[in-house]
PDB file of C-alpha atoms in Angstrom:
ATOM      1  CA  MET A   1      18.384   7.758 -21.377  1.00 59.00           C
ATOM      2  CA  ARG A   2      15.741  10.457 -21.167  1.00 67.00           C
ATOM      3  CA  PRO A   3      14.487  11.013 -17.576  1.00 77.00           C
ATOM      4  CA  THR A   4      10.932   9.988 -16.731  1.00 87.00           C
ATOM      5  CA  GLN A   5       8.436  12.815 -17.170  1.00 93.00           C
ATOM      6  CA  VAL A   6       5.534  12.966 -14.707  1.00 96.00           C
ATOM      7  CA  ARG A   7       2.531  15.199 -15.374  1.00 95.00           C
ATOM      8  CA  PRO A   8      -1.289  15.242 -15.138  1.00 95.00           C
ATOM      9  CA  ILE A   9      -2.832  13.151 -17.887  1.00 95.00           C
ATOM     10  CA  GLU A  10      -4.106  14.586 -21.143  1.00 95.00           C
ATOM     11  CA  PRO A  11      -6.874  13.101 -23.323  1.00 95.00           C
ATOM     12  CA  ALA A  12      -4.283  11.558 -25.669  1.00 96.00           C
ATOM     13  CA  ASP A  13      -2.778   9.564 -22.752  1.00 97.00           C
ATOM     14  CA  VAL A  14      -5.956   7.635 -21.948  1.00 96.00           C
ATOM     15  CA  PRO A  15      -5.514   4.678 -24.380  1.00 96.00           C
ATOM     16  CA  GLU A  16      -2.028   3.950 -22.992  1.00 97.00           C
ATOM     17  CA  LEU A  17      -3.237   4.249 -19.401  1.00 96.00           C
ATOM     18  CA  VAL A  18      -6.031   1.793 -20.170  1.00 95.00           C
ATOM     19  CA  GLU A  19      -3.354  -0.716 -21.207  1.00 95.00           C
ATOM     20  CA  LEU A  20      -1.480  -0.106 -17.953  1.00 94.00           C
ATOM     21  CA  CYS A  21      -4.660  -0.675 -15.942  1.00 91.00           C
ATOM     22  CA  ILE A  22      -5.317  -3.956 -17.746  1.00 91.00           C
ATOM     23  CA  ALA A  23      -1.722  -5.050 -17.077  1.00 91.00           C
ATOM     24  CA  ALA A  24      -2.196  -4.224 -13.370  1.00 85.00           C
ATOM     25  CA  ARG A  25      -5.408  -6.285 -13.328  1.00 85.00           C
ATOM     26  CA  ARG A  26      -3.612  -9.279 -14.871  1.00 86.00           C
ATOM     27  CA  GLU A  27      -0.823  -9.095 -12.289  1.00 81.00           C
ATOM     28  CA  SER A  28      -3.063  -8.905  -9.233  1.00 73.00           C
ATOM     29  CA  THR A  29      -4.499 -11.928  -7.453  1.00 69.00           C
ATOM     30  CA  VAL A  30      -7.632  -9.834  -6.881  1.00 66.00           C
ATOM     31  CA  GLY A  31      -7.967  -8.380 -10.370  1.00 63.00           C
ATOM     32  CA  ASN A  32     -11.643  -7.471 -10.020  1.00 68.00           C
ATOM     33  CA  GLN A  33     -10.678  -5.093  -7.194  1.00 64.00           C
ATOM     34  CA  VAL A  34      -8.187  -3.276  -9.430  1.00 68.00           C
ATOM     35  CA  CYS A  35     -10.370  -2.223 -12.337  1.00 79.00           C
ATOM     36  CA  ALA A  36     -12.985  -3.414 -14.797  1.00 79.00           C
ATOM     37  CA  ALA A  37     -12.062  -5.889 -17.528  1.00 82.00           C
ATOM     38  CA  ASP A  38     -13.612  -3.806 -20.315  1.00 90.00           C
ATOM     39  CA  PRO A  39     -11.170  -1.268 -21.878  1.00 91.00           C
ATOM     40  CA  GLU A  40     -14.063   1.030 -22.800  1.00 94.00           C
ATOM     41  CA  VAL A  41     -15.260   1.161 -19.208  1.00 92.00           C
ATOM     42  CA  ILE A  42     -11.732   1.819 -17.910  1.00 92.00           C
ATOM     43  CA  GLY A  43     -11.250   4.658 -20.391  1.00 94.00           C
ATOM     44  CA  ARG A  44     -14.528   6.275 -19.366  1.00 93.00           C
ATOM     45  CA  GLN A  45     -13.657   5.964 -15.683  1.00 92.00           C
ATOM     46  CA  LEU A  46     -10.193   7.483 -16.164  1.00 94.00           C
ATOM     47  CA  ARG A  47     -11.676  10.468 -18.008  1.00 95.00           C
ATOM     48  CA  THR A  48     -14.235  10.931 -15.215  1.00 93.00           C
ATOM     49  CA  LEU A  49     -11.577  10.756 -12.503  1.00 91.00           C
ATOM     50  CA  ALA A  50      -9.338  13.196 -14.368  1.00 93.00           C
ATOM     51  CA  GLY A  51     -12.178  15.710 -14.552  1.00 93.00           C
ATOM     52  CA  ALA A  52     -13.329  15.374 -10.933  1.00 92.00           C
ATOM     53  CA  PRO A  53     -12.577  18.235  -8.510  1.00 89.00           C
ATOM     54  CA  ASP A  54      -9.427  17.740  -6.418  1.00 89.00           C
ATOM     55  CA  SER A  55      -8.498  14.516  -8.258  1.00 92.00           C
ATOM     56  CA  LEU A  56      -4.962  13.561  -9.279  1.00 93.00           C
ATOM     57  CA  VAL A  57      -4.387  11.349 -12.292  1.00 95.00           C
ATOM     58  CA  LEU A  58      -0.689  11.392 -13.145  1.00 96.00           C
ATOM     59  CA  VAL A  59       1.152   9.655 -15.950  1.00 97.00           C
ATOM     60  CA  ALA A  60       4.842   8.790 -16.054  1.00 97.00           C
ATOM     61  CA  ARG A  61       6.205   8.869 -19.586  1.00 96.00           C
ATOM     62  CA  GLY A  62       9.503   7.461 -20.788  1.00 92.00           C
ATOM     63  CA  GLU A  63      11.093   7.028 -24.186  1.00 89.00           C
ATOM     64  CA  ASP A  64       8.562   4.362 -25.167  1.00 85.00           C
ATOM     65  CA  GLY A  65       5.418   6.105 -23.942  1.00 94.00           C
ATOM     66  CA  ALA A  66       3.426   5.729 -20.733  1.00 96.00           C
ATOM     67  CA  VAL A  67       5.268   3.575 -18.177  1.00 96.00           C
ATOM     68  CA  GLY A  68       3.301   4.298 -14.989  1.00 96.00           C
ATOM     69  CA  LEU A  69       0.279   6.006 -13.478  1.00 94.00           C
ATOM     70  CA  LEU A  70      -0.937   7.319 -10.133  1.00 95.00           C
ATOM     71  CA  LEU A  71      -4.520   7.886  -9.053  1.00 93.00           C
ATOM     72  CA  GLY A  72      -5.265  10.074  -6.042  1.00 93.00           C
ATOM     73  CA  ARG A  73      -7.228  12.980  -4.675  1.00 92.00           C
ATOM     74  CA  VAL A  74      -6.863  15.899  -2.296  1.00 93.00           C
ATOM     75  CA  VAL A  75      -9.177  15.510   0.727  1.00 92.00           C
ATOM     76  CA  GLY A  76     -10.385  18.220   3.130  1.00 88.00           C
ATOM     77  CA  PRO A  77     -10.852  20.474   4.882  1.00 89.00           C
ATOM     78  CA  SER A  78     -14.252  19.118   5.939  1.00 89.00           C
ATOM     79  CA  PRO A  79     -16.611  19.101   8.934  1.00 91.00           C
ATOM     80  CA  PHE A  80     -14.440  16.290  10.341  1.00 89.00           C
ATOM     81  CA  THR A  81     -11.009  17.885   9.968  1.00 89.00           C
ATOM     82  CA  ASP A  82      -9.377  21.256   9.469  1.00 91.00           C
ATOM     83  CA  HIS A  83      -6.459  19.656   7.628  1.00 91.00           C
ATOM     84  CA  THR A  84      -5.932  18.867   3.955  1.00 93.00           C
ATOM     85  CA  SER A  85      -4.514  15.456   3.033  1.00 94.00           C
ATOM     86  CA  LEU A  86      -3.451  13.607  -0.100  1.00 93.00           C
ATOM     87  CA  ALA A  87      -5.069  10.204  -0.652  1.00 93.00           C
ATOM     88  CA  VAL A  88      -3.129   7.959  -3.064  1.00 93.00           C
ATOM     89  CA  GLU A  89      -5.511   5.304  -4.342  1.00 89.00           C
ATOM     90  CA  ALA A  90      -3.333   3.474  -6.860  1.00 89.00           C
ATOM     91  CA  VAL A  91       0.221   3.462  -8.179  1.00 91.00           C
ATOM     92  CA  TYR A  92       1.301   1.163 -10.997  1.00 91.00           C
ATOM     93  CA  VAL A  93       4.536   0.871 -12.981  1.00 93.00           C
ATOM     94  CA  ALA A  94       4.920  -1.335 -16.059  1.00 94.00           C
ATOM     95  CA  ALA A  95       6.732  -4.568 -15.210  1.00 92.00           C
ATOM     96  CA  ASP A  96       9.690  -3.881 -17.517  1.00 92.00           C
ATOM     97  CA  GLN A  97      10.177  -0.359 -16.111  1.00 93.00           C
ATOM     98  CA  ARG A  98      10.538  -1.146 -12.411  1.00 90.00           C
ATOM     99  CA  ARG A  99      13.574  -0.369 -10.259  1.00 90.00           C
ATOM    100  CA  ARG A 100      14.264   2.672 -12.409  1.00 91.00           C
ATOM    101  CA  GLY A 101      12.736   5.315 -10.142  1.00 93.00           C
ATOM    102  CA  VAL A 102       9.382   5.562 -11.937  1.00 95.00           C
ATOM    103  CA  GLY A 103       7.342   4.942  -8.765  1.00 94.00           C
ATOM    104  CA  HIS A 104       9.388   7.491  -6.846  1.00 95.00           C
ATOM    105  CA  ALA A 105       8.922  10.017  -9.672  1.00 95.00           C
ATOM    106  CA  LEU A 106       5.147   9.518  -9.546  1.00 96.00           C
ATOM    107  CA  MET A 107       5.054   9.975  -5.776  1.00 95.00           C
ATOM    108  CA  ALA A 108       7.280  13.066  -6.029  1.00 95.00           C
ATOM    109  CA  GLY A 109       4.876  14.537  -8.603  1.00 94.00           C
ATOM    110  CA  ALA A 110       1.934  13.820  -6.319  1.00 93.00           C
ATOM    111  CA  ALA A 111       3.804  15.364  -3.365  1.00 93.00           C
ATOM    112  CA  ASP A 112       4.386  18.556  -5.355  1.00 93.00           C
ATOM    113  CA  LEU A 113       0.676  18.889  -6.136  1.00 90.00           C
ATOM    114  CA  ALA A 114      -0.242  18.041  -2.532  1.00 90.00           C
ATOM    115  CA  ASP A 115       2.134  20.728  -1.323  1.00 92.00           C
ATOM    116  CA  GLN A 116       0.448  23.286  -3.562  1.00 92.00           C
ATOM    117  CA  ALA A 117      -2.920  22.254  -2.101  1.00 91.00           C
ATOM    118  CA  GLY A 118      -1.622  22.708   1.459  1.00 93.00           C
ATOM    119  CA  ALA A 119      -1.787  19.001   2.323  1.00 93.00           C
ATOM    120  CA  ARG A 120      -0.322  17.911   5.631  1.00 91.00           C
ATOM    121  CA  ASP A 121      -0.549  14.103   5.518  1.00 93.00           C
ATOM    122  CA  VAL A 122      -0.482  11.450   2.804  1.00 93.00           C
ATOM    123  CA  TYR A 123      -2.673   8.335   2.893  1.00 92.00           C
ATOM    124  CA  ALA A 124      -2.276   5.336   0.601  1.00 90.00           C
ATOM    125  CA  THR A 125      -4.527   2.352  -0.029  1.00 82.00           C
ATOM    126  CA  PRO A 126      -2.433  -0.578  -1.279  1.00 73.00           C
ATOM    127  CA  ILE A 127      -4.447  -3.107  -3.266  1.00 67.00           C
ATOM    128  CA  PRO A 128      -5.103  -6.253  -1.153  1.00 63.00           C
ATOM    129  CA  GLY A 129      -2.531  -8.917  -1.972  1.00 65.00           C
ATOM    130  CA  ALA A 130      -0.179  -6.504  -3.782  1.00 71.00           C
ATOM    131  CA  ARG A 131       2.963  -7.312  -1.794  1.00 79.00           C
ATOM    132  CA  GLY A 132       5.199  -5.286  -4.092  1.00 81.00           C
ATOM    133  CA  MET A 133       3.098  -2.197  -3.443  1.00 83.00           C
ATOM    134  CA  GLN A 134       3.177  -2.877   0.307  1.00 84.00           C
ATOM    135  CA  ARG A 135       6.987  -2.991   0.174  1.00 88.00           C
ATOM    136  CA  PHE A 136       7.079   0.202  -1.873  1.00 90.00           C
ATOM    137  CA  PHE A 137       5.084   2.148   0.730  1.00 90.00           C
ATOM    138  CA  VAL A 138       7.116   0.668   3.612  1.00 90.00           C
ATOM    139  CA  GLN A 139      10.286   1.928   1.916  1.00 92.00           C
ATOM    140  CA  LEU A 140       8.749   5.386   1.703  1.00 93.00           C
ATOM    141  CA  GLY A 141       8.039   5.428   5.436  1.00 92.00           C
ATOM    142  CA  PHE A 142       4.277   4.778   5.414  1.00 91.00           C
ATOM    143  CA  SER A 143       2.866   3.146   8.553  1.00 90.00           C
ATOM    144  CA  PRO A 144      -0.462   1.294   9.023  1.00 83.00           C
ATOM    145  CA  ALA A 145      -3.605   3.387   9.597  1.00 79.00           C
ATOM    146  CA  ALA A 146      -6.731   1.195   9.582  1.00 71.00           C
ATOM    147  CA  ALA A 147      -7.027  -0.112   6.003  1.00 68.00           C
ATOM    148  CA  HIS A 148      -4.650   2.592   4.773  1.00 77.00           C
ATOM    149  CA  ARG A 149      -1.015   3.491   5.185  1.00 83.00           C
ATOM    150  CA  THR A 150      -0.030   7.016   6.133  1.00 85.00           C
ATOM    151  CA  THR A 151       2.914   9.358   6.520  1.00 90.00           C
ATOM    152  CA  THR A 152       3.372  13.096   6.766  1.00 92.00           C
ATOM    153  CA  LEU A 153       4.091  14.990   3.574  1.00 91.00           C
ATOM    154  CA  ALA A 154       7.333  16.274   5.130  1.00 91.00           C
ATOM    155  CA  ALA A 155       8.493  12.718   5.901  1.00 92.00           C
ATOM    156  CA  LEU A 156       7.585  11.552   2.399  1.00 92.00           C
ATOM    157  CA  ARG A 157       9.625  14.378   0.878  1.00 91.00           C
ATOM    158  CA  ARG A 158      12.629  13.343   2.977  1.00 92.00           C
ATOM    159  CA  ARG A 159      12.304   9.777   1.693  1.00 91.00           C
ATOM    160  CA  LEU A 160      12.014  10.985  -1.891  1.00 91.00           C
ATOM    161  CA  ALA A 161      15.037  13.284  -1.633  1.00 89.00           C
ATOM    162  CA  PRO A 162      17.903  12.464  -4.062  1.00 82.00           C
ATOM    163  CA  GLY A 163      20.349   9.953  -2.663  1.00 72.00           C
ATOM    164  CA  THR A 164      17.989   8.387  -0.123  1.00 62.00           C
ATOM    165  CA  SER A 165      16.908   5.478  -2.372  1.00 53.00           C
ATOM    166  CA  GLY A 166      13.567   5.315  -0.620  1.00 44.00           C
ATOM    167  CA  GLY A 167      14.765   5.947   2.907  1.00 40.00           C
ATOM    168  CA  GLY A 168      17.535   5.653   5.440  1.00 38.00           C
ATOM    169  CA  ARG A 169      16.572   2.119   6.462  1.00 37.00           C
ATOM    170  CA  ARG A 170      17.318  -0.348   3.687  1.00 37.00           C
ATOM    171  CA  PHE A 171      15.463  -3.629   3.624  1.00 36.00           C
ATOM    172  CA  GLY A 172      16.211  -6.647   1.484  1.00 41.00           C
ATOM    173  CA  ARG A 173      13.281  -8.481  -0.072  1.00 45.00           C
ATOM    174  CA  ARG A 174      13.244 -11.101   2.700  1.00 49.00           C
ATOM    175  CA  GLY A 175      13.449  -8.450   5.405  1.00 43.00           C
ATOM    176  CA  LEU A 176      10.424  -6.608   4.021  1.00 46.00           C
ATOM    177  CA  ASP A 177       8.410  -9.822   3.681  1.00 57.00           C
ATOM    178  CA  ASP A 178       9.226 -10.664   7.314  1.00 53.00           C
ATOM    179  CA  LEU A 179       8.202  -7.153   8.417  1.00 47.00           C
ATOM    180  CA  ILE A 180       4.848  -7.404   6.618  1.00 53.00           C
ATOM    181  CA  ALA A 181       4.240 -10.919   8.021  1.00 57.00           C
ATOM    182  CA  HIS A 182       5.030  -9.669  11.549  1.00 51.00           C
ATOM    183  CA  ARG A 183       2.554  -6.787  11.227  1.00 50.00           C
ATOM    184  CA  ARG A 184      -0.164  -9.145   9.967  1.00 56.00           C
ATOM    185  CA  GLN A 185       0.493 -11.533  12.868  1.00 56.00           C
ATOM    186  CA  SER A 186       0.284  -8.684  15.378  1.00 49.00           C
ATOM    187  CA  ARG A 187      -3.334  -8.044  14.279  1.00 50.00           C
ATOM    188  CA  ILE A 188      -4.457 -11.650  14.981  1.00 50.00           C
ATOM    189  CA  PRO A 189      -6.393 -12.064  18.282  1.00 51.00           C
ATOM    190  CA  THR A 190      -4.142 -13.502  21.000  1.00 44.00           C
ATOM    191  CA  GLY A 191      -5.976 -16.814  21.173  1.00 47.00           C
ATOM    192  CA  GLU A 192      -5.387 -17.423  17.466  1.00 45.00           C
ATOM    193  CA  LEU A 193      -1.648 -16.728  17.305  1.00 39.00           C
ATOM    194  CA  PRO A 194       0.283 -19.492  15.548  1.00 42.00           C
ATOM    195  CA  VAL A 195       2.705 -21.556  17.630  1.00 40.00           C
ATOM    196  CA  LEU A 196       6.259 -20.293  17.238  1.00 39.00           C
ATOM    197  CA  ASP A 197       9.285 -22.488  16.651  1.00 44.00           C
ATOM    198  CA  PRO A 198      10.100 -24.055  20.064  1.00 41.00           C
ATOM    199  CA  ALA A 199      13.767 -23.253  19.467  1.00 43.00           C
ATOM    200  CA  VAL A 200      13.024 -19.535  19.722  1.00 43.00           C
ATOM    201  CA  GLN A 201      10.371 -19.588  22.437  1.00 45.00           C
ATOM    202  CA  ASP A 202      11.032 -18.489  25.990  1.00 50.00           C
ATOM    203  CA  PRO A 203      10.951 -21.802  27.948  1.00 50.00           C
ATOM    204  CA  SER A 204       9.370 -20.155  30.994  1.00 54.00           C
ATOM    205  CA  ALA A 205       6.678 -18.547  28.831  1.00 51.00           C
ATOM    206  CA  ALA A 206       5.932 -21.915  27.199  1.00 50.00           C
ATOM    207  CA  LYS A 207       5.615 -23.570  30.645  1.00 51.00           C
ATOM    208  CA  ARG A 208       3.240 -20.835  31.863  1.00 54.00           C
ATOM    209  CA  ARG A 209       1.116 -21.309  28.724  1.00 52.00           C
ATOM    210  CA  GLN A 210       0.887 -25.069  29.318  1.00 54.00           C
ATOM    211  CA  VAL A 211      -0.184 -24.557  32.941  1.00 46.00           C
ATOM    212  CA  SER A 212      -2.793 -21.983  31.878  1.00 53.00           C
ATOM    213  CA  LEU A 213      -4.227 -24.339  29.244  1.00 49.00           C
ATOM    214  CA  ALA A 214      -4.350 -27.208  31.771  1.00 50.00           C
ATOM    215  CA  VAL A 215      -6.226 -25.076  34.317  1.00 45.00           C
ATOM    216  CA  HIS A 216      -8.623 -23.825  31.656  1.00 47.00           C
ATOM    217  CA  SER A 217      -9.342 -27.401  30.448  1.00 48.00           C
ATOM    218  CA  ARG A 218      -9.934 -28.651  34.020  1.00 49.00           C
ATOM    219  CA  ARG A 219     -12.359 -25.811  34.778  1.00 47.00           C
ATOM    220  CA  ALA A 220     -14.291 -26.465  31.585  1.00 46.00           C
ATOM    221  CA  ALA A 221     -14.621 -30.165  32.462  1.00 45.00           C
ATOM    222  CA  GLU A 222     -15.745 -29.419  36.036  1.00 45.00           C
ATOM    223  CA  SER A 223     -18.410 -26.933  34.968  1.00 42.00           C
ATOM    224  CA  SER A 224     -19.893 -28.957  32.099  1.00 39.00           C
ATOM    225  CA  THR A 225     -23.439 -30.324  32.451  1.00 36.00           C
ATOM    226  CA  THR A 226     -25.554 -32.746  30.462  1.00 35.00           C
ATOM    227  CA  ILE A 227     -29.177 -31.933  29.712  1.00 35.00           C
ATOM    228  CA  SER A 228     -31.348 -34.876  28.619  1.00 29.00           C
TER     229      SER A 228
END
């Protein structure tokens, strides 16, 4: 099998990349946030992005043509920072080409270009609801940073090194789903946290919570007034 080739796109690649974008839109539960539905519009946007300063539009090509794409840009330096960073805005691999290293090859290609630009950190913006993409970035060592995920370029290169299979820590599918669910739960305000399974709760903590709720309810009742 011929290894996947990753390179910046050329004009002849655009029609195939349009098909990949449409496939990504169909897969997502928030398709309108992925791309437009009109192939002509997508093609025009890809050509514009490819020609923009500091942009990265990479294609992964296999034996049967284009099998993946990556959209990104080099950011900085600017009045806000002295550092240069790589922002990865989208990564997509055709459904029948996954688990073959295509995503890693795209990220390695982006890391090479970021290195040439002197980038220090890498930011990624997973599409909302794209759990597979969330797992992919977790495997590569990205951690939450506001609405993005981030890692250093040096750490990303270590994760992409041959033989690491996406990192030293290996997660099964269930383990990654649990990790993502835990991180989402940790962002919920304390008063809105769901009740845990009593079998795994700390009995003393549960008792303290009941006492606190009772005191709070009594105070609310004592301080209530009726205005007629």
